[in-house]
Amino acid sequence: RMNLRNGADDIRVVVGMATCGIAAGARPVLNAFVEGVNNEGLADKVMVTQTGCIGICQYEPVVEVYKGDDKVTYVKMTPEKMREVVAAHLKGGNPIAKYTIGNM
């Protein structure tokens, strides 16, 4: 099922799923994001997608969260970290700085 969204408050989550990302564990991270978004009732506001190489292989799995013109890049993600991101960032609007590329 595909829903197109254009609202200003909509969030797009992009998981790097190139070979390096998959080898580092991106598939369970992607699955956990989809599950977390659905469990929290955010499916109408958050779109989870995948992409190829993001270009920072040493930080895989990489997840980018877009809201309007803002982007937060999470690195070395795990399903456990993802659960925190869903609750704090996607639901609460507060990015978790310790998981971002700026803290690496």
mmCIF file of C-alpha atoms in Angstrom:
data_model
loop_
_atom_site.group_PDB
_atom_site.id
_atom_site.type_symbol
_atom_site.label_atom_id
_atom_site.label_comp_id
_atom_site.label_asym_id
_atom_site.label_seq_id
_atom_site.Cartn_x
_atom_site.Cartn_y
_atom_site.Cartn_z
ATOM 1 C CA ARG A 1 0.000 0.000 0.000
ATOM 2 C CA MET A 2 1.337 3.423 -0.884
ATOM 3 C CA ASN A 3 0.318 6.688 0.711
ATOM 4 C CA LEU A 4 1.622 9.974 -0.640
ATOM 5 C CA ARG A 5 2.100 12.691 1.953
ATOM 6 C CA ASN A 6 2.898 16.346 1.550
ATOM 7 C CA GLY A 7 2.108 17.792 4.978
ATOM 8 C CA ALA A 8 4.566 20.182 6.598
ATOM 9 C CA ASP A 9 4.640 18.034 9.736
ATOM 10 C CA ASP A 10 5.301 14.786 7.904
ATOM 11 C CA ILE A 11 8.512 12.918 8.632
ATOM 12 C CA ARG A 12 10.504 10.751 6.242
ATOM 13 C CA VAL A 13 12.864 8.099 7.616
ATOM 14 C CA VAL A 14 15.443 6.781 5.130
ATOM 15 C CA VAL A 15 17.509 3.691 5.953
ATOM 16 C CA GLY A 16 20.701 3.033 3.972
ATOM 17 C CA MET A 17 20.330 -0.426 2.461
ATOM 18 C CA ALA A 18 23.376 -0.745 0.209
ATOM 19 C CA THR A 19 25.606 -3.792 0.611
ATOM 20 C CA CYS A 20 27.593 -2.134 3.406
ATOM 21 C CA GLY A 21 24.432 -1.188 5.307
ATOM 22 C CA ILE A 22 22.888 -4.634 4.989
ATOM 23 C CA ALA A 23 26.155 -6.273 6.103
ATOM 24 C CA ALA A 24 26.225 -3.970 9.151
ATOM 25 C CA GLY A 25 22.658 -4.840 10.171
ATOM 26 C CA ALA A 26 20.414 -2.342 8.367
ATOM 27 C CA ARG A 27 17.660 -4.848 7.592
ATOM 28 C CA PRO A 28 16.677 -5.436 11.260
ATOM 29 C CA VAL A 29 16.912 -1.651 11.802
ATOM 30 C CA LEU A 30 14.538 -0.997 8.875
ATOM 31 C CA ASN A 31 12.118 -3.659 10.099
ATOM 32 C CA ALA A 32 12.207 -2.265 13.626
ATOM 33 C CA PHE A 33 11.493 1.286 12.370
ATOM 34 C CA VAL A 34 8.467 0.092 10.399
ATOM 35 C CA GLU A 35 7.200 -1.889 13.382
ATOM 36 C CA GLY A 36 7.827 0.992 15.809
ATOM 37 C CA VAL A 37 6.066 3.540 13.604
ATOM 38 C CA ASN A 38 3.050 1.244 13.257
ATOM 39 C CA ASN A 39 2.957 0.349 16.969
ATOM 40 C CA GLU A 40 3.063 4.025 17.978
ATOM 41 C CA GLY A 41 0.256 4.945 15.568
ATOM 42 C CA LEU A 42 2.528 7.202 13.507
ATOM 43 C CA ALA A 43 1.910 5.639 10.093
ATOM 44 C CA ASP A 44 -0.125 8.633 8.944
ATOM 45 C CA LYS A 45 2.732 11.067 9.735
ATOM 46 C CA VAL A 46 5.930 9.024 9.205
ATOM 47 C CA MET A 47 7.067 7.358 5.996
ATOM 48 C CA VAL A 48 9.861 4.783 6.313
ATOM 49 C CA THR A 49 11.813 4.097 3.120
ATOM 50 C CA GLN A 50 15.122 2.639 2.058
ATOM 51 C CA THR A 51 17.881 3.927 -0.172
ATOM 52 C CA GLY A 52 21.191 2.749 -1.547
ATOM 53 C CA CYS A 53 24.571 4.026 -0.482
ATOM 54 C CA ILE A 54 24.555 7.148 1.699
ATOM 55 C CA GLY A 55 28.345 7.396 1.437
ATOM 56 C CA ILE A 56 29.530 6.972 5.009
ATOM 57 C CA CYS A 57 30.078 3.224 5.157
ATOM 58 C CA GLN A 58 32.124 3.309 8.356
ATOM 59 C CA TYR A 59 29.026 4.533 10.235
ATOM 60 C CA GLU A 60 26.530 1.933 8.988
ATOM 61 C CA PRO A 61 23.722 1.278 9.639
ATOM 62 C CA VAL A 62 22.832 4.885 8.776
ATOM 63 C CA VAL A 63 19.348 6.373 9.144
ATOM 64 C CA GLU A 64 18.351 9.854 7.989
ATOM 65 C CA VAL A 65 15.255 11.537 9.410
ATOM 66 C CA TYR A 66 13.793 14.399 7.380
ATOM 67 C CA LYS A 67 11.168 16.869 8.527
ATOM 68 C CA GLY A 68 10.717 19.772 6.156
ATOM 69 C CA ASP A 69 14.187 21.173 5.426
ATOM 70 C CA ASP A 70 15.698 19.627 8.574
ATOM 71 C CA LYS A 71 17.709 16.417 8.488
ATOM 72 C CA VAL A 72 19.123 14.358 11.354
ATOM 73 C CA THR A 73 21.606 11.610 10.500
ATOM 74 C CA TYR A 74 21.734 8.714 12.949
ATOM 75 C CA VAL A 75 24.716 6.360 12.729
ATOM 76 C CA LYS A 76 25.623 2.886 13.961
ATOM 77 C CA MET A 77 21.944 2.221 14.540
ATOM 78 C CA THR A 78 20.518 -0.904 16.139
ATOM 79 C CA PRO A 79 16.916 -1.998 16.678
ATOM 80 C CA GLU A 80 17.310 -1.031 20.359
ATOM 81 C CA LYS A 81 18.512 2.501 19.515
ATOM 82 C CA MET A 82 15.736 2.743 16.956
ATOM 83 C CA ARG A 83 13.099 2.218 19.640
ATOM 84 C CA GLU A 84 14.481 5.248 21.480
ATOM 85 C CA VAL A 85 14.478 7.290 18.267
ATOM 86 C CA VAL A 86 10.845 6.412 17.540
ATOM 87 C CA ALA A 87 9.736 7.441 21.034
ATOM 88 C CA ALA A 88 11.893 10.549 21.479
ATOM 89 C CA HIS A 89 12.337 11.911 17.954
ATOM 90 C CA LEU A 90 9.503 10.656 15.768
ATOM 91 C CA LYS A 91 6.817 10.805 18.445
ATOM 92 C CA GLY A 92 8.208 13.476 20.784
ATOM 93 C CA GLY A 93 10.055 15.715 18.335
ATOM 94 C CA ASN A 94 13.374 15.532 20.217
ATOM 95 C CA PRO A 95 16.326 14.084 18.269
ATOM 96 C CA ILE A 96 18.753 11.933 20.267
ATOM 97 C CA ALA A 97 22.074 13.727 19.807
ATOM 98 C CA LYS A 98 24.248 10.907 21.143
ATOM 99 C CA TYR A 99 23.293 8.709 18.160
ATOM 100 C CA THR A 100 23.918 11.359 15.485
ATOM 101 C CA ILE A 101 26.874 11.732 13.178
ATOM 102 C CA GLY A 102 27.798 14.971 14.964
ATOM 103 C CA ASN A 103 28.747 12.999 18.065
ATOM 104 C CA MET A 104 31.028 10.512 16.282
#
